[in-house]
Each structure stands twice: as C-alpha cells, then as structure tokens.
C-alpha cells in the first residue's frame, strides 16, 4: 500500500482527489495540505510514498514545494492548467492530471505510480548512487552519508541512527523503510529492532549466552546484541567468509 498526501489550496479540490483515492485499496491517504508551506512541512514529517500536488496555490506553487526538498516523494500533478505539463515532466512527475479528473484517468495514474515506486528512478536513484540518504528528522530533512551510518535502532514510532563519532539522530520513519532503502551489503537487518552497517564492525565479544558486544571501527561506543541479533550476525559472517 502506498502512503499518499493531497495538496491543493481549495477544499473542493482536496475532497475530489481524496474521493478518488478512496476507490483504490492500494492507496492510503495519510494527510492533506492547503498551501505550499504546509505541504513542505507535512511531507517532511510524514514521509509519504507519493503526493497528489496542485500547481497554483496561495503563497507558492507546487514546483516550489519540490524545490524545497532534497529528495521528494513521487509526484502526480493535479491542476486545471494544461500549460504546466512540460514543466511537470521536466521535474520527473509520474503523471499530470487535468481537473476535473475522471476515475479511469486517475486509475491509470495510480498504475503508473505503483510502477514508479517499484523501480527507483530519477532523483532517488541519484541519491543512492552517491551514497547518501535523506532522513526526516525533528529539524527537517538531513542528508546522511551512508559511510557515516553505523546502525539503525527502532525507537517507538521512529528510529535512532548511530553515526560515526558517537553522534545520534532521531528519524520519523520505521526501521522497515530504512531496511528497504539501504543497500545490502553492507547493511544488514539483524532483528526487528536493529539494522547495522557490517562494513563498520571491528570486533565481536561474547558476554553471555544471550549477549554479544560488537566493537565499531571508528571507536565509538560498541553495540550490544541480544541472542537473535547475534545469531543473525554470525550467520552473515560465516556466509561472507
């Protein structure tokens, strides 16, 4: 299921798109915004898979929303102005819908959206190729170098990132989403609550039957693993060797 947001400065426009979304069980409407500024904050907080985005809005336009994000979600423009079509595809929009949107045309956009999310392209592929990850933190979006990311711990509704030098960073998304985004190898999901960068591991010390301490190459505080995570790590190391 794709998590989506609707952005339109007219309530009637938001309702129309929300009703169309409601016809598709593969979409989950997680938020709505009525301005460009509200949309930027909402997208950073909720990290949706896709946004149905109007172009002309009070206080800014849809293209400005994209410009404010280093790694935007997939975009389907929904507008009454056909003249923006060329510019929309220049910014790698998945589709461009003209109001009033017909159900069959919306269904086609949904199919395109699923294909686009399934096969990384455009900006998301560029981010992966350059070894960086966009992380929605409490202070906005932060770009983290994958080489600096040591581990990801589940923490309530979000995660805590362990970075080189002992730094930590809270992020508002699930560990499952990180596991899906990060390359394997070197990143490895050891348990439901822990994902590690195996390239950053330096040593492993058995403390007891149910506990293992793993030293990190940068000298920052070690990781403490329970039985499940330690077993998964040993299995991985045997396979790598």
JSON list of C-alpha atoms in Angstrom, two decimals:
[
{"chain": "A", "resi": 1, "resn": "UNK", "atom": "CA", "xyz": [0.00, 0.00, 0.00]},
{"chain": "A", "resi": 2, "resn": "UNK", "atom": "CA", "xyz": [1.28, 3.45, -0.92]},
{"chain": "A", "resi": 3, "resn": "UNK", "atom": "CA", "xyz": [1.02, 6.26, 1.63]},
{"chain": "A", "resi": 4, "resn": "UNK", "atom": "CA", "xyz": [-0.11, 9.44, -0.13]},
{"chain": "A", "resi": 5, "resn": "UNK", "atom": "CA", "xyz": [-0.78, 13.11, 0.59]},
{"chain": "A", "resi": 6, "resn": "UNK", "atom": "CA", "xyz": [-3.09, 15.53, -1.24]},
{"chain": "A", "resi": 7, "resn": "UNK", "atom": "CA", "xyz": [-2.01, 19.16, -1.66]},
{"chain": "A", "resi": 8, "resn": "UNK", "atom": "CA", "xyz": [-4.48, 21.75, -3.01]},
{"chain": "A", "resi": 9, "resn": "UNK", "atom": "CA", "xyz": [-5.37, 25.20, -1.71]},
{"chain": "A", "resi": 10, "resn": "UNK", "atom": "CA", "xyz": [-9.06, 24.62, -2.48]},
{"chain": "A", "resi": 11, "resn": "UNK", "atom": "CA", "xyz": [-11.03, 22.36, -0.15]},
{"chain": "A", "resi": 12, "resn": "UNK", "atom": "CA", "xyz": [-13.19, 21.14, -3.03]},
{"chain": "A", "resi": 13, "resn": "UNK", "atom": "CA", "xyz": [-10.08, 20.09, -4.93]},
{"chain": "A", "resi": 14, "resn": "UNK", "atom": "CA", "xyz": [-8.75, 18.14, -1.94]},
{"chain": "A", "resi": 15, "resn": "UNK", "atom": "CA", "xyz": [-12.11, 16.43, -1.45]},
{"chain": "A", "resi": 16, "resn": "UNK", "atom": "CA", "xyz": [-12.30, 15.41, -5.11]},
{"chain": "A", "resi": 17, "resn": "UNK", "atom": "CA", "xyz": [-8.87, 13.78, -5.09]},
{"chain": "A", "resi": 18, "resn": "UNK", "atom": "CA", "xyz": [-9.48, 12.20, -1.67]},
{"chain": "A", "resi": 19, "resn": "UNK", "atom": "CA", "xyz": [-12.65, 10.57, -3.02]},
{"chain": "A", "resi": 20, "resn": "UNK", "atom": "CA", "xyz": [-10.73, 9.15, -5.98]},
{"chain": "A", "resi": 21, "resn": "UNK", "atom": "CA", "xyz": [-8.02, 7.84, -3.66]},
{"chain": "A", "resi": 22, "resn": "UNK", "atom": "CA", "xyz": [-10.73, 6.15, -1.57]},
{"chain": "A", "resi": 23, "resn": "UNK", "atom": "CA", "xyz": [-11.64, 3.97, -4.55]},
{"chain": "A", "resi": 24, "resn": "UNK", "atom": "CA", "xyz": [-8.19, 2.38, -4.58]},
{"chain": "A", "resi": 25, "resn": "UNK", "atom": "CA", "xyz": [-7.34, -0.07, -1.79]},
{"chain": "A", "resi": 26, "resn": "UNK", "atom": "CA", "xyz": [-3.66, 0.17, -2.77]},
{"chain": "A", "resi": 27, "resn": "UNK", "atom": "CA", "xyz": [-3.54, 3.82, -1.62]},
{"chain": "A", "resi": 28, "resn": "UNK", "atom": "CA", "xyz": [-3.69, 5.16, 1.94]},
{"chain": "A", "resi": 29, "resn": "UNK", "atom": "CA", "xyz": [-4.42, 8.87, 2.39]},
{"chain": "A", "resi": 30, "resn": "UNK", "atom": "CA", "xyz": [-2.27, 9.95, 5.33]},
{"chain": "A", "resi": 31, "resn": "UNK", "atom": "CA", "xyz": [-2.54, 13.73, 5.11]},
{"chain": "A", "resi": 32, "resn": "UNK", "atom": "CA", "xyz": [-3.80, 16.83, 3.32]},
{"chain": "A", "resi": 33, "resn": "UNK", "atom": "CA", "xyz": [-2.36, 20.33, 2.95]},
{"chain": "A", "resi": 34, "resn": "UNK", "atom": "CA", "xyz": [-3.87, 23.58, 1.72]},
{"chain": "A", "resi": 35, "resn": "UNK", "atom": "CA", "xyz": [-0.72, 25.59, 1.00]},
{"chain": "A", "resi": 36, "resn": "UNK", "atom": "CA", "xyz": [2.84, 25.15, -0.26]},
{"chain": "A", "resi": 37, "resn": "UNK", "atom": "CA", "xyz": [4.35, 25.90, 3.15]},
{"chain": "A", "resi": 38, "resn": "UNK", "atom": "CA", "xyz": [2.07, 23.45, 4.95]},
{"chain": "A", "resi": 39, "resn": "UNK", "atom": "CA", "xyz": [2.79, 20.83, 2.29]},
{"chain": "A", "resi": 40, "resn": "UNK", "atom": "CA", "xyz": [6.56, 21.08, 2.73]},
{"chain": "A", "resi": 41, "resn": "UNK", "atom": "CA", "xyz": [6.30, 20.58, 6.49]},
{"chain": "A", "resi": 42, "resn": "UNK", "atom": "CA", "xyz": [3.76, 17.76, 6.17]},
{"chain": "A", "resi": 43, "resn": "UNK", "atom": "CA", "xyz": [5.84, 15.85, 3.62]},
{"chain": "A", "resi": 44, "resn": "UNK", "atom": "CA", "xyz": [8.96, 16.15, 5.79]},
{"chain": "A", "resi": 45, "resn": "UNK", "atom": "CA", "xyz": [7.02, 14.87, 8.81]},
{"chain": "A", "resi": 46, "resn": "UNK", "atom": "CA", "xyz": [5.03, 12.02, 7.23]},
{"chain": "A", "resi": 47, "resn": "UNK", "atom": "CA", "xyz": [7.46, 10.89, 4.50]},
{"chain": "A", "resi": 48, "resn": "UNK", "atom": "CA", "xyz": [4.74, 9.69, 2.09]},
{"chain": "A", "resi": 49, "resn": "UNK", "atom": "CA", "xyz": [5.43, 7.50, -0.92]},
{"chain": "A", "resi": 50, "resn": "UNK", "atom": "CA", "xyz": [3.65, 9.93, -3.22]},
{"chain": "A", "resi": 51, "resn": "UNK", "atom": "CA", "xyz": [1.93, 13.32, -3.36]},
{"chain": "A", "resi": 52, "resn": "UNK", "atom": "CA", "xyz": [-1.02, 14.43, -5.48]},
{"chain": "A", "resi": 53, "resn": "UNK", "atom": "CA", "xyz": [0.04, 18.04, -5.94]},
{"chain": "A", "resi": 54, "resn": "UNK", "atom": "CA", "xyz": [-1.70, 21.14, -7.29]},
{"chain": "A", "resi": 55, "resn": "UNK", "atom": "CA", "xyz": [0.42, 23.70, -9.15]},
{"chain": "A", "resi": 56, "resn": "UNK", "atom": "CA", "xyz": [-1.06, 27.14, -8.48]},
{"chain": "A", "resi": 57, "resn": "UNK", "atom": "CA", "xyz": [-1.66, 27.78, -4.78]},
{"chain": "A", "resi": 58, "resn": "UNK", "atom": "CA", "xyz": [-1.81, 30.76, -2.47]},
{"chain": "A", "resi": 59, "resn": "UNK", "atom": "CA", "xyz": [1.61, 31.54, -1.03]},
{"chain": "A", "resi": 60, "resn": "UNK", "atom": "CA", "xyz": [3.58, 29.46, -3.51]},
{"chain": "A", "resi": 61, "resn": "UNK", "atom": "CA", "xyz": [3.23, 26.75, -6.13]},
{"chain": "A", "resi": 62, "resn": "UNK", "atom": "CA", "xyz": [3.77, 23.02, -6.43]},
{"chain": "A", "resi": 63, "resn": "UNK", "atom": "CA", "xyz": [7.14, 23.42, -8.09]},
{"chain": "A", "resi": 64, "resn": "UNK", "atom": "CA", "xyz": [8.38, 25.40, -5.09]},
{"chain": "A", "resi": 65, "resn": "UNK", "atom": "CA", "xyz": [7.35, 22.51, -2.84]},
{"chain": "A", "resi": 66, "resn": "UNK", "atom": "CA", "xyz": [9.63, 20.22, -4.85]},
{"chain": "A", "resi": 67, "resn": "UNK", "atom": "CA", "xyz": [12.49, 22.73, -4.83]},
{"chain": "A", "resi": 68, "resn": "UNK", "atom": "CA", "xyz": [12.41, 22.82, -1.02]},
{"chain": "A", "resi": 69, "resn": "UNK", "atom": "CA", "xyz": [13.04, 19.06, -0.71]},
{"chain": "A", "resi": 70, "resn": "UNK", "atom": "CA", "xyz": [16.39, 17.40, -1.45]},
{"chain": "A", "resi": 71, "resn": "UNK", "atom": "CA", "xyz": [14.69, 14.04, -2.07]},
{"chain": "A", "resi": 72, "resn": "UNK", "atom": "CA", "xyz": [10.96, 14.46, -2.83]},
{"chain": "A", "resi": 73, "resn": "UNK", "atom": "CA", "xyz": [8.46, 11.60, -2.99]},
{"chain": "A", "resi": 74, "resn": "UNK", "atom": "CA", "xyz": [6.83, 10.56, -6.26]},
{"chain": "A", "resi": 75, "resn": "UNK", "atom": "CA", "xyz": [4.63, 13.33, -7.65]},
{"chain": "A", "resi": 76, "resn": "UNK", "atom": "CA", "xyz": [1.35, 13.31, -9.56]},
{"chain": "A", "resi": 77, "resn": "UNK", "atom": "CA", "xyz": [0.33, 16.85, -10.50]},
{"chain": "A", "resi": 78, "resn": "UNK", "atom": "CA", "xyz": [-3.40, 17.62, -10.39]},
{"chain": "A", "resi": 79, "resn": "UNK", "atom": "CA", "xyz": [-4.20, 21.00, -11.92]},
{"chain": "A", "resi": 80, "resn": "UNK", "atom": "CA", "xyz": [-6.62, 22.96, -14.10]},
{"chain": "A", "resi": 81, "resn": "UNK", "atom": "CA", "xyz": [-3.75, 24.42, -16.15]},
{"chain": "A", "resi": 82, "resn": "UNK", "atom": "CA", "xyz": [-2.54, 22.31, -19.09]},
{"chain": "A", "resi": 83, "resn": "UNK", "atom": "CA", "xyz": [0.30, 24.77, -19.79]},
{"chain": "A", "resi": 84, "resn": "UNK", "atom": "CA", "xyz": [2.31, 23.30, -16.88]},
{"chain": "A", "resi": 85, "resn": "UNK", "atom": "CA", "xyz": [2.54, 19.81, -18.40]},
{"chain": "A", "resi": 86, "resn": "UNK", "atom": "CA", "xyz": [6.00, 20.21, -19.94]},
{"chain": "A", "resi": 87, "resn": "UNK", "atom": "CA", "xyz": [7.46, 21.69, -16.77]},
{"chain": "A", "resi": 88, "resn": "UNK", "atom": "CA", "xyz": [5.87, 18.92, -14.71]},
{"chain": "A", "resi": 89, "resn": "UNK", "atom": "CA", "xyz": [7.65, 16.19, -16.63]},
{"chain": "A", "resi": 90, "resn": "UNK", "atom": "CA", "xyz": [10.88, 18.20, -16.53]},
{"chain": "A", "resi": 91, "resn": "UNK", "atom": "CA", "xyz": [10.85, 17.65, -12.75]},
{"chain": "A", "resi": 92, "resn": "UNK", "atom": "CA", "xyz": [10.17, 13.92, -13.29]},
{"chain": "A", "resi": 93, "resn": "UNK", "atom": "CA", "xyz": [6.50, 13.86, -12.28]},
{"chain": "A", "resi": 94, "resn": "UNK", "atom": "CA", "xyz": [4.93, 10.43, -12.56]},
{"chain": "A", "resi": 95, "resn": "UNK", "atom": "CA", "xyz": [1.79, 11.84, -14.18]},
{"chain": "A", "resi": 96, "resn": "UNK", "atom": "CA", "xyz": [-0.08, 15.06, -14.93]},
{"chain": "A", "resi": 97, "resn": "UNK", "atom": "CA", "xyz": [-3.85, 15.13, -14.38]},
{"chain": "A", "resi": 98, "resn": "UNK", "atom": "CA", "xyz": [-6.20, 17.86, -15.54]},
{"chain": "A", "resi": 99, "resn": "UNK", "atom": "CA", "xyz": [-9.19, 18.85, -13.41]},
{"chain": "A", "resi": 100, "resn": "UNK", "atom": "CA", "xyz": [-11.85, 17.60, -13.26]},
{"chain": "A", "resi": 101, "resn": "UNK", "atom": "CA", "xyz": [-10.13, 14.23, -13.05]},
{"chain": "A", "resi": 102, "resn": "UNK", "atom": "CA", "xyz": [-12.09, 11.27, -14.41]},
{"chain": "A", "resi": 103, "resn": "UNK", "atom": "CA", "xyz": [-11.95, 7.97, -12.46]},
{"chain": "A", "resi": 104, "resn": "UNK", "atom": "CA", "xyz": [-10.49, 5.96, -15.35]},
{"chain": "A", "resi": 105, "resn": "UNK", "atom": "CA", "xyz": [-7.74, 8.53, -15.90]},
{"chain": "A", "resi": 106, "resn": "UNK", "atom": "CA", "xyz": [-6.99, 8.56, -12.18]},
{"chain": "A", "resi": 107, "resn": "UNK", "atom": "CA", "xyz": [-6.76, 4.76, -12.19]},
{"chain": "A", "resi": 108, "resn": "UNK", "atom": "CA", "xyz": [-4.16, 4.95, -14.95]},
{"chain": "A", "resi": 109, "resn": "UNK", "atom": "CA", "xyz": [-2.14, 7.42, -12.87]},
{"chain": "A", "resi": 110, "resn": "UNK", "atom": "CA", "xyz": [-2.29, 5.03, -9.90]},
{"chain": "A", "resi": 111, "resn": "UNK", "atom": "CA", "xyz": [-0.89, 2.21, -12.04]},
{"chain": "A", "resi": 112, "resn": "UNK", "atom": "CA", "xyz": [1.93, 4.47, -13.20]},
{"chain": "A", "resi": 113, "resn": "UNK", "atom": "CA", "xyz": [2.58, 5.46, -9.61]},
{"chain": "A", "resi": 114, "resn": "UNK", "atom": "CA", "xyz": [2.96, 1.86, -8.48]},
{"chain": "A", "resi": 115, "resn": "UNK", "atom": "CA", "xyz": [5.39, 1.14, -11.30]},
{"chain": "A", "resi": 116, "resn": "UNK", "atom": "CA", "xyz": [7.41, 4.26, -10.46]},
{"chain": "A", "resi": 117, "resn": "UNK", "atom": "CA", "xyz": [7.66, 3.35, -6.78]},
{"chain": "A", "resi": 118, "resn": "UNK", "atom": "CA", "xyz": [8.61, -0.26, -7.57]},
{"chain": "A", "resi": 119, "resn": "UNK", "atom": "CA", "xyz": [11.50, 0.75, -9.85]},
{"chain": "A", "resi": 120, "resn": "UNK", "atom": "CA", "xyz": [13.71, 3.54, -8.38]},
{"chain": "A", "resi": 121, "resn": "UNK", "atom": "CA", "xyz": [14.45, 6.24, -10.95]},
{"chain": "A", "resi": 122, "resn": "UNK", "atom": "CA", "xyz": [15.40, 9.90, -11.19]},
{"chain": "A", "resi": 123, "resn": "UNK", "atom": "CA", "xyz": [16.43, 11.71, -8.04]},
{"chain": "A", "resi": 124, "resn": "UNK", "atom": "CA", "xyz": [16.08, 8.72, -5.70]},
{"chain": "A", "resi": 125, "resn": "UNK", "atom": "CA", "xyz": [18.49, 6.69, -7.84]},
{"chain": "A", "resi": 126, "resn": "UNK", "atom": "CA", "xyz": [20.94, 9.61, -7.90]},
{"chain": "A", "resi": 127, "resn": "UNK", "atom": "CA", "xyz": [20.88, 9.76, -4.09]},
{"chain": "A", "resi": 128, "resn": "UNK", "atom": "CA", "xyz": [21.55, 6.02, -3.85]},
{"chain": "A", "resi": 129, "resn": "UNK", "atom": "CA", "xyz": [24.37, 6.19, -6.39]},
{"chain": "A", "resi": 130, "resn": "UNK", "atom": "CA", "xyz": [26.11, 8.99, -4.50]},
{"chain": "A", "resi": 131, "resn": "UNK", "atom": "CA", "xyz": [25.94, 7.08, -1.20]},
{"chain": "A", "resi": 132, "resn": "UNK", "atom": "CA", "xyz": [23.60, 9.43, 0.64]},
{"chain": "A", "resi": 133, "resn": "UNK", "atom": "CA", "xyz": [20.25, 9.08, 2.37]},
{"chain": "A", "resi": 134, "resn": "UNK", "atom": "CA", "xyz": [17.62, 11.75, 3.04]},
{"chain": "A", "resi": 135, "resn": "UNK", "atom": "CA", "xyz": [16.38, 11.45, 6.63]},
{"chain": "A", "resi": 136, "resn": "UNK", "atom": "CA", "xyz": [13.33, 13.26, 8.03]},
{"chain": "A", "resi": 137, "resn": "UNK", "atom": "CA", "xyz": [14.44, 14.36, 11.50]},
{"chain": "A", "resi": 138, "resn": "UNK", "atom": "CA", "xyz": [12.96, 16.74, 14.06]},
{"chain": "A", "resi": 139, "resn": "UNK", "atom": "CA", "xyz": [14.72, 19.69, 12.44]},
{"chain": "A", "resi": 140, "resn": "UNK", "atom": "CA", "xyz": [13.71, 18.98, 8.85]},
{"chain": "A", "resi": 141, "resn": "UNK", "atom": "CA", "xyz": [15.42, 16.79, 6.29]},
{"chain": "A", "resi": 142, "resn": "UNK", "atom": "CA", "xyz": [19.03, 15.79, 6.86]},
{"chain": "A", "resi": 143, "resn": "UNK", "atom": "CA", "xyz": [21.33, 14.21, 4.26]},
{"chain": "A", "resi": 144, "resn": "UNK", "atom": "CA", "xyz": [23.39, 11.39, 5.81]},
{"chain": "A", "resi": 145, "resn": "UNK", "atom": "CA", "xyz": [26.37, 9.79, 4.09]},
{"chain": "A", "resi": 146, "resn": "UNK", "atom": "CA", "xyz": [25.91, 6.01, 4.12]},
{"chain": "A", "resi": 147, "resn": "UNK", "atom": "CA", "xyz": [29.55, 5.58, 5.14]},
{"chain": "A", "resi": 148, "resn": "UNK", "atom": "CA", "xyz": [28.77, 7.53, 8.33]},
{"chain": "A", "resi": 149, "resn": "UNK", "atom": "CA", "xyz": [25.73, 5.43, 9.24]},
{"chain": "A", "resi": 150, "resn": "UNK", "atom": "CA", "xyz": [26.71, 2.70, 11.72]},
{"chain": "A", "resi": 151, "resn": "UNK", "atom": "CA", "xyz": [23.37, 1.35, 12.92]},
{"chain": "A", "resi": 152, "resn": "UNK", "atom": "CA", "xyz": [19.63, 1.98, 12.98]},
{"chain": "A", "resi": 153, "resn": "UNK", "atom": "CA", "xyz": [17.67, 1.18, 16.17]},
{"chain": "A", "resi": 154, "resn": "UNK", "atom": "CA", "xyz": [13.86, 1.06, 16.33]},
{"chain": "A", "resi": 155, "resn": "UNK", "atom": "CA", "xyz": [12.65, 3.62, 18.88]},
{"chain": "A", "resi": 156, "resn": "UNK", "atom": "CA", "xyz": [8.89, 3.86, 19.43]},
{"chain": "A", "resi": 157, "resn": "UNK", "atom": "CA", "xyz": [7.24, 5.09, 16.23]},
{"chain": "A", "resi": 158, "resn": "UNK", "atom": "CA", "xyz": [10.59, 6.05, 14.68]},
{"chain": "A", "resi": 159, "resn": "UNK", "atom": "CA", "xyz": [14.27, 5.15, 14.80]},
{"chain": "A", "resi": 160, "resn": "UNK", "atom": "CA", "xyz": [17.57, 6.32, 16.24]},
{"chain": "A", "resi": 161, "resn": "UNK", "atom": "CA", "xyz": [20.52, 6.49, 13.85]},
{"chain": "A", "resi": 162, "resn": "UNK", "atom": "CA", "xyz": [24.01, 5.79, 15.20]},
{"chain": "A", "resi": 163, "resn": "UNK", "atom": "CA", "xyz": [26.54, 7.86, 13.25]},
{"chain": "A", "resi": 164, "resn": "UNK", "atom": "CA", "xyz": [30.33, 7.99, 13.24]},
{"chain": "A", "resi": 165, "resn": "UNK", "atom": "CA", "xyz": [31.90, 9.86, 16.13]},
{"chain": "A", "resi": 166, "resn": "UNK", "atom": "CA", "xyz": [29.19, 8.82, 18.59]},
{"chain": "A", "resi": 167, "resn": "UNK", "atom": "CA", "xyz": [26.56, 11.14, 17.10]},
{"chain": "A", "resi": 168, "resn": "UNK", "atom": "CA", "xyz": [22.90, 10.09, 17.09]},
{"chain": "A", "resi": 169, "resn": "UNK", "atom": "CA", "xyz": [19.95, 11.31, 15.04]},
{"chain": "A", "resi": 170, "resn": "UNK", "atom": "CA", "xyz": [16.24, 10.60, 15.55]},
{"chain": "A", "resi": 171, "resn": "UNK", "atom": "CA", "xyz": [14.17, 9.97, 12.42]},
{"chain": "A", "resi": 172, "resn": "UNK", "atom": "CA", "xyz": [10.41, 9.80, 11.93]},
{"chain": "A", "resi": 173, "resn": "UNK", "atom": "CA", "xyz": [10.07, 6.62, 9.91]},
{"chain": "A", "resi": 174, "resn": "UNK", "atom": "CA", "xyz": [10.06, 2.87, 10.50]},
{"chain": "A", "resi": 175, "resn": "UNK", "atom": "CA", "xyz": [13.10, 0.62, 10.55]},
{"chain": "A", "resi": 176, "resn": "UNK", "atom": "CA", "xyz": [11.42, -1.36, 7.77]},
{"chain": "A", "resi": 177, "resn": "UNK", "atom": "CA", "xyz": [11.56, 1.64, 5.46]},
{"chain": "A", "resi": 178, "resn": "UNK", "atom": "CA", "xyz": [15.28, 2.04, 6.18]},
{"chain": "A", "resi": 179, "resn": "UNK", "atom": "CA", "xyz": [15.86, -1.65, 5.50]},
{"chain": "A", "resi": 180, "resn": "UNK", "atom": "CA", "xyz": [14.13, -1.28, 2.14]},
{"chain": "A", "resi": 181, "resn": "UNK", "atom": "CA", "xyz": [16.17, 1.82, 1.18]},
{"chain": "A", "resi": 182, "resn": "UNK", "atom": "CA", "xyz": [19.66, 0.81, 2.31]},
{"chain": "A", "resi": 183, "resn": "UNK", "atom": "CA", "xyz": [21.94, -1.38, 0.15]},
{"chain": "A", "resi": 184, "resn": "UNK", "atom": "CA", "xyz": [22.60, -4.99, 1.18]},
{"chain": "A", "resi": 185, "resn": "UNK", "atom": "CA", "xyz": [25.52, -5.45, 1.66]},
{"chain": "A", "resi": 186, "resn": "UNK", "atom": "CA", "xyz": [26.84, -3.71, 3.69]},
{"chain": "A", "resi": 187, "resn": "UNK", "atom": "CA", "xyz": [23.65, -3.01, 5.66]},
{"chain": "A", "resi": 188, "resn": "UNK", "atom": "CA", "xyz": [22.07, -5.99, 7.40]},
{"chain": "A", "resi": 189, "resn": "UNK", "atom": "CA", "xyz": [18.79, -6.32, 9.33]},
{"chain": "A", "resi": 190, "resn": "UNK", "atom": "CA", "xyz": [19.73, -8.34, 12.44]},
{"chain": "A", "resi": 191, "resn": "UNK", "atom": "CA", "xyz": [16.36, -8.24, 14.21]},
{"chain": "A", "resi": 192, "resn": "UNK", "atom": "CA", "xyz": [13.02, -6.43, 14.18]},
{"chain": "A", "resi": 193, "resn": "UNK", "atom": "CA", "xyz": [14.64, -3.53, 16.02]},
{"chain": "A", "resi": 194, "resn": "UNK", "atom": "CA", "xyz": [18.22, -3.36, 14.71]},
{"chain": "A", "resi": 195, "resn": "UNK", "atom": "CA", "xyz": [19.95, -2.77, 11.38]},
{"chain": "A", "resi": 196, "resn": "UNK", "atom": "CA", "xyz": [23.75, -2.46, 11.17]},
{"chain": "A", "resi": 197, "resn": "UNK", "atom": "CA", "xyz": [26.43, -1.41, 8.71]},
{"chain": "A", "resi": 198, "resn": "UNK", "atom": "CA", "xyz": [28.58, -4.56, 8.61]},
{"chain": "A", "resi": 199, "resn": "UNK", "atom": "CA", "xyz": [31.44, -2.62, 7.00]},
{"chain": "A", "resi": 200, "resn": "UNK", "atom": "CA", "xyz": [31.78, -0.62, 10.23]},
{"chain": "A", "resi": 201, "resn": "UNK", "atom": "CA", "xyz": [32.16, -3.62, 12.56]},
{"chain": "A", "resi": 202, "resn": "UNK", "atom": "CA", "xyz": [35.61, -4.26, 14.06]},
{"chain": "A", "resi": 203, "resn": "UNK", "atom": "CA", "xyz": [35.26, -6.98, 16.71]},
{"chain": "A", "resi": 204, "resn": "UNK", "atom": "CA", "xyz": [32.74, -9.25, 18.42]},
{"chain": "A", "resi": 205, "resn": "UNK", "atom": "CA", "xyz": [32.93, -10.31, 22.08]},
{"chain": "A", "resi": 206, "resn": "UNK", "atom": "CA", "xyz": [30.64, -12.91, 23.65]},
{"chain": "A", "resi": 207, "resn": "UNK", "atom": "CA", "xyz": [29.44, -11.67, 27.04]},
{"chain": "A", "resi": 208, "resn": "UNK", "atom": "CA", "xyz": [26.98, -14.48, 27.78]},
{"chain": "A", "resi": 209, "resn": "UNK", "atom": "CA", "xyz": [24.71, -16.95, 26.07]},
{"chain": "A", "resi": 210, "resn": "UNK", "atom": "CA", "xyz": [22.26, -14.14, 25.35]},
{"chain": "A", "resi": 211, "resn": "UNK", "atom": "CA", "xyz": [24.53, -11.13, 24.84]},
{"chain": "A", "resi": 212, "resn": "UNK", "atom": "CA", "xyz": [27.29, -10.12, 22.44]},
{"chain": "A", "resi": 213, "resn": "UNK", "atom": "CA", "xyz": [29.23, -6.85, 22.31]},
{"chain": "A", "resi": 214, "resn": "UNK", "atom": "CA", "xyz": [30.26, -5.61, 18.87]},
{"chain": "A", "resi": 215, "resn": "UNK", "atom": "CA", "xyz": [33.06, -3.06, 18.53]},
{"chain": "A", "resi": 216, "resn": "UNK", "atom": "CA", "xyz": [32.91, -0.38, 15.86]},
{"chain": "A", "resi": 217, "resn": "UNK", "atom": "CA", "xyz": [35.79, 0.60, 13.60]},
{"chain": "A", "resi": 218, "resn": "UNK", "atom": "CA", "xyz": [35.55, 4.31, 14.42]},
{"chain": "A", "resi": 219, "resn": "UNK", "atom": "CA", "xyz": [35.97, 3.71, 18.15]},
{"chain": "A", "resi": 220, "resn": "UNK", "atom": "CA", "xyz": [32.50, 4.93, 19.11]},
{"chain": "A", "resi": 221, "resn": "UNK", "atom": "CA", "xyz": [30.57, 3.05, 21.85]},
{"chain": "A", "resi": 222, "resn": "UNK", "atom": "CA", "xyz": [30.01, -0.63, 20.97]},
{"chain": "A", "resi": 223, "resn": "UNK", "atom": "CA", "xyz": [26.69, -2.25, 20.05]},
{"chain": "A", "resi": 224, "resn": "UNK", "atom": "CA", "xyz": [25.11, -4.71, 22.48]},
{"chain": "A", "resi": 225, "resn": "UNK", "atom": "CA", "xyz": [23.31, -7.53, 20.68]},
{"chain": "A", "resi": 226, "resn": "UNK", "atom": "CA", "xyz": [20.79, -9.99, 22.04]},
{"chain": "A", "resi": 227, "resn": "UNK", "atom": "CA", "xyz": [20.65, -13.65, 21.05]},
{"chain": "A", "resi": 228, "resn": "UNK", "atom": "CA", "xyz": [18.55, -13.17, 17.88]},
{"chain": "A", "resi": 229, "resn": "UNK", "atom": "CA", "xyz": [20.71, -10.36, 16.50]},
{"chain": "A", "resi": 230, "resn": "UNK", "atom": "CA", "xyz": [23.97, -12.11, 17.41]},
{"chain": "A", "resi": 231, "resn": "UNK", "atom": "CA", "xyz": [22.85, -15.32, 15.69]},
{"chain": "A", "resi": 232, "resn": "UNK", "atom": "CA", "xyz": [21.93, -13.40, 12.54]},
{"chain": "A", "resi": 233, "resn": "UNK", "atom": "CA", "xyz": [25.30, -11.61, 12.55]},
{"chain": "A", "resi": 234, "resn": "UNK", "atom": "CA", "xyz": [27.27, -14.86, 12.99]},
{"chain": "A", "resi": 235, "resn": "UNK", "atom": "CA", "xyz": [25.32, -16.45, 10.14]},
{"chain": "A", "resi": 236, "resn": "UNK", "atom": "CA", "xyz": [26.10, -13.47, 7.92]},
{"chain": "A", "resi": 237, "resn": "UNK", "atom": "CA", "xyz": [29.81, -13.51, 8.81]},
{"chain": "A", "resi": 238, "resn": "UNK", "atom": "CA", "xyz": [30.08, -17.24, 8.10]},
{"chain": "A", "resi": 239, "resn": "UNK", "atom": "CA", "xyz": [28.44, -16.71, 4.72]},
{"chain": "A", "resi": 240, "resn": "UNK", "atom": "CA", "xyz": [30.69, -13.74, 3.90]},
{"chain": "A", "resi": 241, "resn": "UNK", "atom": "CA", "xyz": [33.78, -15.74, 4.78]}
]
